[in-house]
Amino acid sequence: MVRLMLTLTPVVCVLSAVAFSSVFERYLSDDPPAEDDRKNSGSVYEKAGKVRKHVGVCEEGLGSNIKSLVSVLLLLLLLMFTVHCTWVTSNAYSSPSVVLASYNHDGSRNILDDFREAYSWLRLNTGPHTRIMSWWDYGYQIAGMANRTTLVDNNTWNNSHIALVGKAMASNESAAYDIMRLLGVDYVLIVFGGVIGYAGDDINKFLWMVRIAEGEHPGDVRERDFLSPQGEFRVDRSASPALLHSLLYKMSYYRFGEVQLDFRTPPGFDRTRNAEIGNKDVRLEQLEEAFSSEHWLVRIYRVKDPQNRLERNTHTHTNTRHPPGRRPGGNVDSSRTSSS
């Protein structure tokens, strides 16, 4: 959408300038009526008498008020639009998309640097030939900031390749493992916003992964399988079994059932979807958690080798963090994890 705005901005500016110019030309002109109009109006007034002449004066005065009112409203509209554009430019388009900000209850601001933290970990802790699987939205960032190879990125034109990644995310862990071994995947990167309330995470994009995968693999992936009996996309106890066993769901909510964000919500409460997750005891057998950023916004999983894929994931997560403010067996300080 940003690229579309950049492309269409000159056209919109020219068209709006023509429209405003035409309106101002009509409502700000003080040209006297034409000679024929004056003669015709004079003859009409002579025949109509004084009463008709009085009505004409009223109409002329009313027209002047309308012109002034329309002109003032248009100028006010342009002024408000200028203020709005200045605000949008300073808040929405002047900050990098890899750095987020959250606000505490007292109005103070926290900078969330999870993306750069995760990309730095990839660059420093993985080999130069490591292959990363993620949704295509993060392909350019991983390639540019982590200098690692991704399966799909923002310039992937092969829809079947994107569909294969979507199929892996939507499949159960065993089926997804076969796909990842086929593609030579070493790590899987996902974005999860359930801790801080980030709405642009992969769970909210999941149905698009399913739809793209269904277009190429209709026999293996069907969108209706991931909806509740009422036809809704839910992550709580009403979630469909296909969603609860999908790879993306497991990677997003792995160990999340142990996390209690504050005293008002139960453990495993997803702030983005305002729901308590349906499966709090998520277990991984073919993958192991390698890294989770400070606010769990970016989570990276290592694909196990074939000889180790059946072992339970009992590794101590030295490269992962608890959500901010969380103490073992305690709650999270809600003032530090306000929604972004």
Tab-separated table of C-alpha atoms in Angstrom:
chain	number	residue	atom	x	y	z
A	1	MET	CA	0.000	0.000	0.000
A	2	VAL	CA	2.905	2.374	0.645
A	3	ARG	CA	4.291	1.694	-2.819
A	4	LEU	CA	0.832	2.265	-4.291
A	5	MET	CA	0.588	5.631	-2.541
A	6	LEU	CA	3.985	6.669	-3.853
A	7	THR	CA	2.943	5.763	-7.389
A	8	LEU	CA	-0.456	7.456	-7.354
A	9	THR	CA	0.454	10.573	-5.349
A	10	PRO	CA	1.326	12.797	-8.390
A	11	VAL	CA	-1.890	11.811	-10.160
A	12	VAL	CA	-4.033	12.456	-7.091
A	13	CYS	CA	-2.353	15.819	-6.485
A	14	VAL	CA	-3.031	17.001	-10.057
A	15	LEU	CA	-6.654	15.813	-10.032
A	16	SER	CA	-7.360	17.375	-6.645
A	17	ALA	CA	-5.751	20.656	-7.771
A	18	VAL	CA	-8.025	20.728	-10.832
A	19	ALA	CA	-11.077	20.037	-8.655
A	20	PHE	CA	-10.265	22.729	-6.069
A	21	SER	CA	-9.388	25.229	-8.790
A	22	SER	CA	-12.727	24.647	-10.494
A	23	VAL	CA	-14.672	25.019	-7.234
A	24	PHE	CA	-12.843	28.190	-6.182
A	25	GLU	CA	-13.272	29.681	-9.648
A	26	ARG	CA	-17.009	29.218	-9.333
A	27	TYR	CA	-17.492	30.415	-5.760
A	28	LEU	CA	-14.926	33.237	-5.639
A	29	SER	CA	-15.701	34.975	-8.936
A	30	ASP	CA	-17.319	38.452	-8.807
A	31	ASP	CA	-18.000	38.817	-12.536
A	32	PRO	CA	-21.050	40.996	-13.292
A	33	PRO	CA	-23.884	39.379	-15.222
A	34	ALA	CA	-23.746	39.547	-19.009
A	35	GLU	CA	-25.436	42.369	-20.969
A	36	ASP	CA	-28.204	40.134	-22.246
A	37	ASP	CA	-28.838	38.861	-18.738
A	38	ARG	CA	-29.172	42.399	-17.429
A	39	LYS	CA	-31.635	43.327	-20.176
A	40	ASN	CA	-33.686	40.217	-19.630
A	41	SER	CA	-33.655	40.648	-15.877
A	42	GLY	CA	-34.621	44.295	-16.260
A	43	SER	CA	-37.599	43.488	-18.462
A	44	VAL	CA	-38.696	40.798	-16.102
A	45	TYR	CA	-38.419	43.115	-13.129
A	46	GLU	CA	-40.443	45.803	-14.956
A	47	LYS	CA	-43.209	43.346	-15.668
A	48	ALA	CA	-43.113	41.707	-12.282
A	49	GLY	CA	-43.105	44.884	-10.245
A	50	LYS	CA	-41.510	45.709	-6.959
A	51	VAL	CA	-42.254	42.389	-5.289
A	52	ARG	CA	-40.317	40.426	-7.895
A	53	LYS	CA	-37.458	42.893	-7.638
A	54	HIS	CA	-37.301	42.409	-3.841
A	55	VAL	CA	-37.021	38.614	-4.278
A	56	GLY	CA	-34.124	39.110	-6.662
A	57	VAL	CA	-32.212	41.150	-4.096
A	58	CYS	CA	-32.720	38.411	-1.501
A	59	GLU	CA	-31.437	35.750	-3.895
A	60	GLU	CA	-28.355	37.846	-4.652
A	61	GLY	CA	-27.560	38.244	-0.952
A	62	LEU	CA	-28.114	34.547	-0.250
A	63	GLY	CA	-25.735	33.635	-3.093
A	64	SER	CA	-23.004	35.804	-1.561
A	65	ASN	CA	-23.358	34.033	1.799
A	66	ILE	CA	-23.196	30.615	0.178
A	67	LYS	CA	-20.025	31.588	-1.698
A	68	SER	CA	-18.349	32.768	1.492
A	69	LEU	CA	-19.444	29.677	3.441
A	70	VAL	CA	-18.216	27.228	0.774
A	71	SER	CA	-14.886	29.059	0.452
A	72	VAL	CA	-14.284	29.023	4.203
A	73	LEU	CA	-15.153	25.307	4.454
A	74	LEU	CA	-12.777	24.418	1.620
A	75	LEU	CA	-9.933	26.421	3.170
A	76	LEU	CA	-10.600	24.759	6.536
A	77	LEU	CA	-10.565	21.354	4.859
A	78	LEU	CA	-7.199	22.068	3.226
A	79	LEU	CA	-5.778	23.276	6.541
A	80	MET	CA	-6.957	20.136	8.389
A	81	PHE	CA	-5.568	17.944	5.626
A	82	THR	CA	-2.183	19.648	5.943
A	83	VAL	CA	-2.120	19.019	9.687
A	84	HIS	CA	-3.160	15.395	9.139
A	85	CYS	CA	-0.457	14.800	6.533
A	86	THR	CA	2.186	16.263	8.834
A	87	TRP	CA	1.085	13.984	11.682
A	88	VAL	CA	0.993	10.856	9.506
A	89	THR	CA	4.413	11.605	8.050
A	90	SER	CA	6.001	12.097	11.463
A	91	ASN	CA	4.358	9.060	13.107
A	92	ALA	CA	3.770	6.450	10.428
A	93	TYR	CA	6.377	7.030	7.722
A	94	SER	CA	9.372	8.401	9.600
A	95	SER	CA	10.222	5.303	11.655
A	96	PRO	CA	11.783	2.048	10.448
A	97	SER	CA	9.421	-0.910	10.373
A	98	VAL	CA	11.875	-3.133	12.280
A	99	VAL	CA	11.722	-0.947	15.398
A	100	LEU	CA	8.439	-0.783	17.321
A	101	ALA	CA	7.329	1.379	20.230
A	102	SER	CA	4.973	0.654	23.116
A	103	TYR	CA	3.560	3.027	25.716
A	104	ASN	CA	3.210	2.423	29.448
A	105	HIS	CA	0.260	3.514	31.559
A	106	ASP	CA	2.152	6.633	32.632
A	107	GLY	CA	2.733	7.695	29.022
A	108	SER	CA	6.414	6.751	28.864
A	109	ARG	CA	7.607	4.976	25.745
A	110	ASN	CA	9.444	1.666	25.343
A	111	ILE	CA	11.394	0.823	22.204
A	112	LEU	CA	10.926	-2.789	21.067
A	113	ASP	CA	14.014	-3.867	19.155
A	114	ASP	CA	13.130	-7.558	18.835
A	115	PHE	CA	13.549	-7.758	15.063
A	116	ARG	CA	17.107	-6.463	15.030
A	117	GLU	CA	17.875	-8.591	18.083
A	118	ALA	CA	16.708	-11.737	16.258
A	119	TYR	CA	18.489	-10.897	13.001
A	120	SER	CA	21.677	-10.197	14.923
A	121	TRP	CA	21.395	-13.597	16.608
A	122	LEU	CA	21.010	-15.285	13.222
A	123	ARG	CA	24.023	-13.477	11.814
A	124	LEU	CA	26.253	-14.338	14.783
A	125	ASN	CA	25.086	-17.881	15.630
A	126	THR	CA	24.404	-19.552	12.286
A	127	GLY	CA	26.627	-20.538	9.395
A	128	PRO	CA	26.846	-18.518	6.176
A	129	HIS	CA	25.000	-21.212	4.212
A	130	THR	CA	22.122	-21.551	6.678
A	131	ARG	CA	18.693	-21.620	5.047
A	132	ILE	CA	15.815	-19.917	6.861
A	133	MET	CA	12.122	-20.655	6.344
A	134	SER	CA	9.722	-17.834	7.161
A	135	TRP	CA	6.737	-16.160	5.587
A	136	TRP	CA	7.693	-13.985	2.627
A	137	ASP	CA	7.078	-10.700	4.500
A	138	TYR	CA	10.408	-11.013	6.323
A	139	GLY	CA	12.539	-12.264	3.423
A	140	TYR	CA	14.217	-8.964	2.593
A	141	GLN	CA	14.900	-8.170	6.248
A	142	ILE	CA	16.513	-11.559	6.902
A	143	ALA	CA	18.632	-11.309	3.768
A	144	GLY	CA	19.668	-7.710	4.394
A	145	MET	CA	20.157	-7.639	8.170
A	146	ALA	CA	21.062	-11.261	8.950
A	147	ASN	CA	22.763	-12.044	5.621
A	148	ARG	CA	21.122	-15.462	5.447
A	149	THR	CA	19.293	-17.266	2.656
A	150	THR	CA	15.486	-17.436	2.788
A	151	LEU	CA	13.109	-19.650	0.865
A	152	VAL	CA	10.732	-16.839	-0.131
A	153	ASP	CA	10.912	-13.060	0.008
A	154	ASN	CA	9.111	-9.971	-1.276
A	155	ASN	CA	10.277	-10.638	-4.836
A	156	THR	CA	9.267	-14.302	-5.112
A	157	TRP	CA	7.200	-14.703	-8.282
A	158	ASN	CA	6.818	-18.475	-8.055
A	159	ASN	CA	3.459	-18.853	-6.338
A	160	SER	CA	3.908	-22.599	-5.930
A	161	HIS	CA	7.034	-21.987	-3.844
A	162	ILE	CA	5.152	-19.647	-1.528
A	163	ALA	CA	2.316	-22.173	-1.380
A	164	LEU	CA	4.764	-24.890	-0.297
A	165	VAL	CA	5.912	-22.728	2.636
A	166	GLY	CA	2.276	-22.056	3.521
A	167	LYS	CA	1.552	-25.775	3.364
A	168	ALA	CA	4.417	-26.477	5.772
A	169	MET	CA	3.099	-23.879	8.223
A	170	ALA	CA	-0.419	-25.328	8.030
A	171	SER	CA	0.581	-29.009	8.252
A	172	ASN	CA	1.156	-31.040	11.378
A	173	GLU	CA	4.708	-31.288	12.639
A	174	SER	CA	5.570	-34.617	10.968
A	175	ALA	CA	4.284	-33.582	7.532
A	176	ALA	CA	5.928	-30.170	7.864
A	177	TYR	CA	9.232	-31.830	8.784
A	178	ASP	CA	9.214	-33.798	5.525
A	179	ILE	CA	8.621	-30.575	3.565
A	180	MET	CA	11.396	-28.766	5.414
A	181	ARG	CA	13.837	-31.618	4.834
A	182	LEU	CA	12.906	-31.539	1.150
A	183	LEU	CA	13.639	-27.797	1.017
A	184	GLY	CA	16.823	-28.061	3.075
A	185	VAL	CA	15.588	-25.832	5.880
A	186	ASP	CA	17.859	-25.310	8.889
A	187	TYR	CA	15.831	-22.797	10.936
A	188	VAL	CA	12.260	-21.561	11.010
A	189	LEU	CA	11.501	-17.945	11.940
A	190	ILE	CA	8.058	-16.748	13.001
A	191	VAL	CA	6.621	-13.515	14.390
A	192	PHE	CA	4.372	-13.835	17.446
A	193	GLY	CA	2.593	-10.880	19.030
A	194	GLY	CA	0.575	-12.547	21.763
A	195	VAL	CA	2.760	-11.186	24.571
A	196	ILE	CA	2.754	-7.496	23.635
A	197	GLY	CA	-0.441	-7.321	21.550
A	198	TYR	CA	1.235	-6.932	18.145
A	199	ALA	CA	-1.494	-7.440	15.537
A	200	GLY	CA	0.774	-8.021	12.540
A	201	ASP	CA	2.023	-11.449	13.611
A	202	ASP	CA	1.913	-14.724	11.709
A	203	ILE	CA	-1.177	-16.081	13.466
A	204	ASN	CA	-3.208	-13.205	12.035
A	205	LYS	CA	-1.683	-13.937	8.618
A	206	PHE	CA	-2.292	-17.668	8.922
A	207	LEU	CA	-5.459	-17.813	6.825
A	208	TRP	CA	-3.603	-16.220	3.907
A	209	MET	CA	-0.969	-18.947	4.179
A	210	VAL	CA	-3.763	-21.521	4.095
A	211	ARG	CA	-5.521	-19.908	1.123
A	212	ILE	CA	-2.342	-19.699	-0.952
A	213	ALA	CA	-1.446	-23.282	-0.055
A	214	GLU	CA	-4.974	-24.462	-0.882
A	215	GLY	CA	-4.690	-22.915	-4.345
A	216	GLU	CA	-1.747	-25.191	-5.160
A	217	HIS	CA	-2.543	-28.184	-2.906
A	218	PRO	CA	-6.343	-28.374	-2.605
A	219	GLY	CA	-6.235	-32.031	-1.605
A	220	ASP	CA	-3.924	-31.449	1.370
A	221	VAL	CA	-4.917	-28.030	2.718
A	222	ARG	CA	-8.483	-26.723	3.041
A	223	GLU	CA	-9.402	-23.453	4.710
A	224	ARG	CA	-12.594	-24.811	6.284
A	225	ASP	CA	-10.514	-27.319	8.284
A	226	PHE	CA	-8.932	-24.443	10.214
A	227	LEU	CA	-12.203	-22.762	11.171
A	228	SER	CA	-14.366	-23.492	14.187
A	229	PRO	CA	-17.760	-25.233	13.772
A	230	GLN	CA	-19.289	-21.732	13.686
A	231	GLY	CA	-17.017	-20.769	10.788
A	232	GLU	CA	-14.737	-18.518	12.871
A	233	PHE	CA	-10.959	-18.407	13.111
A	234	ARG	CA	-10.245	-18.892	16.819
A	235	VAL	CA	-7.216	-19.903	18.890
A	236	ASP	CA	-9.056	-20.776	22.121
A	237	ARG	CA	-10.809	-24.015	23.056
A	238	SER	CA	-13.174	-23.610	20.107
A	239	ALA	CA	-10.260	-23.832	17.670
A	240	SER	CA	-10.321	-26.611	15.113
A	241	PRO	CA	-8.050	-29.657	15.619
A	242	ALA	CA	-6.237	-28.874	12.365
A	243	LEU	CA	-5.254	-25.454	13.711
A	244	LEU	CA	-4.233	-26.785	17.131
A	245	HIS	CA	-1.883	-29.334	15.517
A	246	SER	CA	-0.503	-27.051	12.791
A	247	LEU	CA	3.192	-26.202	12.839
A	248	LEU	CA	2.654	-22.440	13.072
A	249	TYR	CA	0.300	-22.767	16.055
A	250	LYS	CA	2.769	-24.982	17.907
A	251	MET	CA	5.739	-22.708	17.246
A	252	SER	CA	3.781	-19.603	18.239
A	253	TYR	CA	2.401	-20.986	21.513
A	254	TYR	CA	5.271	-23.234	22.561
A	255	ARG	CA	5.833	-22.621	26.319
A	256	PHE	CA	3.274	-19.809	26.170
A	257	GLY	CA	0.841	-21.772	28.345
A	258	GLU	CA	3.235	-21.279	31.284
A	259	VAL	CA	3.230	-17.488	30.929
A	260	GLN	CA	0.877	-15.335	32.983
A	261	LEU	CA	1.118	-11.779	31.710
A	262	ASP	CA	-0.681	-10.093	34.605
A	263	PHE	CA	-2.908	-10.899	37.569
A	264	ARG	CA	-6.103	-10.162	35.610
A	265	THR	CA	-5.576	-12.790	32.909
A	266	PRO	CA	-5.001	-16.554	33.146
A	267	PRO	CA	-1.799	-18.242	31.953
A	268	GLY	CA	-1.650	-18.541	28.189
A	269	PHE	CA	-3.733	-15.444	27.487
A	270	ASP	CA	-3.122	-14.063	23.995
A	271	ARG	CA	-3.294	-10.274	24.112
A	272	THR	CA	-3.552	-9.882	20.347
A	273	ARG	CA	-6.639	-12.069	20.008
A	274	ASN	CA	-7.935	-11.482	23.568
A	275	ALA	CA	-8.360	-15.203	24.173
A	276	GLU	CA	-6.940	-17.965	26.337
A	277	ILE	CA	-5.242	-20.427	24.021
A	278	GLY	CA	-6.805	-23.832	23.543
A	279	ASN	CA	-3.641	-25.930	23.830
A	280	LYS	CA	-1.317	-24.933	26.677
A	281	ASP	CA	0.774	-28.106	26.621
A	282	VAL	CA	2.456	-27.730	23.234
A	283	ARG	CA	5.230	-30.244	22.596
A	284	LEU	CA	7.732	-30.237	19.744
A	285	GLU	CA	9.528	-33.338	18.538
A	286	GLN	CA	10.995	-32.444	15.147
A	287	LEU	CA	12.021	-28.897	16.067
A	288	GLU	CA	13.652	-27.271	19.076
A	289	GLU	CA	13.513	-23.687	20.237
A	290	ALA	CA	16.764	-21.899	19.454
A	291	PHE	CA	15.967	-18.262	20.213
A	292	SER	CA	13.136	-16.040	21.408
A	293	SER	CA	13.536	-12.284	21.521
A	294	GLU	CA	12.988	-10.208	24.650
A	295	HIS	CA	9.250	-9.741	24.106
A	296	TRP	CA	8.817	-13.038	22.240
A	297	LEU	CA	8.037	-11.045	19.115
A	298	VAL	CA	10.447	-13.107	16.996
A	299	ARG	CA	10.909	-16.810	17.678
A	300	ILE	CA	13.440	-19.024	15.887
A	301	TYR	CA	13.363	-22.830	15.857
A	302	ARG	CA	16.076	-25.238	14.802
A	303	VAL	CA	15.113	-28.163	12.564
A	304	LYS	CA	16.498	-31.349	14.098
A	305	ASP	CA	18.635	-33.781	12.190
A	306	PRO	CA	16.886	-37.030	11.161
A	307	GLN	CA	18.635	-39.091	13.838
A	308	ASN	CA	17.446	-36.721	16.561
A	309	ARG	CA	13.943	-35.965	15.365
A	310	LEU	CA	12.217	-38.480	17.677
A	311	GLU	CA	13.903	-37.197	20.823
A	312	ARG	CA	11.851	-35.070	23.180
A	313	ASN	CA	12.806	-31.424	23.374
A	314	THR	CA	14.419	-31.331	26.831
A	315	HIS	CA	17.095	-28.806	25.936
A	316	THR	CA	17.587	-25.925	28.377
A	317	HIS	CA	16.804	-22.748	26.457
A	318	THR	CA	19.919	-20.708	27.106
A	319	ASN	CA	19.205	-18.468	24.115
A	320	THR	CA	15.588	-17.754	25.003
A	321	ARG	CA	14.050	-15.294	27.388
A	322	HIS	CA	10.992	-15.134	29.531
A	323	PRO	CA	8.565	-12.364	28.637
A	324	PRO	CA	9.541	-9.055	30.241
A	325	GLY	CA	8.907	-8.857	33.966
A	326	ARG	CA	8.009	-12.541	34.309
A	327	ARG	CA	9.396	-14.404	37.301
A	328	PRO	CA	9.365	-18.203	37.564
A	329	GLY	CA	5.970	-19.008	38.975
A	330	GLY	CA	5.008	-15.323	39.020
A	331	ASN	CA	3.290	-12.728	36.900
A	332	VAL	CA	4.410	-10.235	34.345
A	333	ASP	CA	4.642	-6.560	35.117
A	334	SER	CA	1.873	-5.239	32.889
A	335	SER	CA	3.378	-1.756	32.742
A	336	ARG	CA	6.302	-3.113	30.749
A	337	THR	CA	4.287	-5.048	28.195
A	338	SER	CA	1.620	-2.625	27.082
A	339	SER	CA	0.245	-3.103	23.592
A	340	SER	CA	2.222	-1.547	20.801
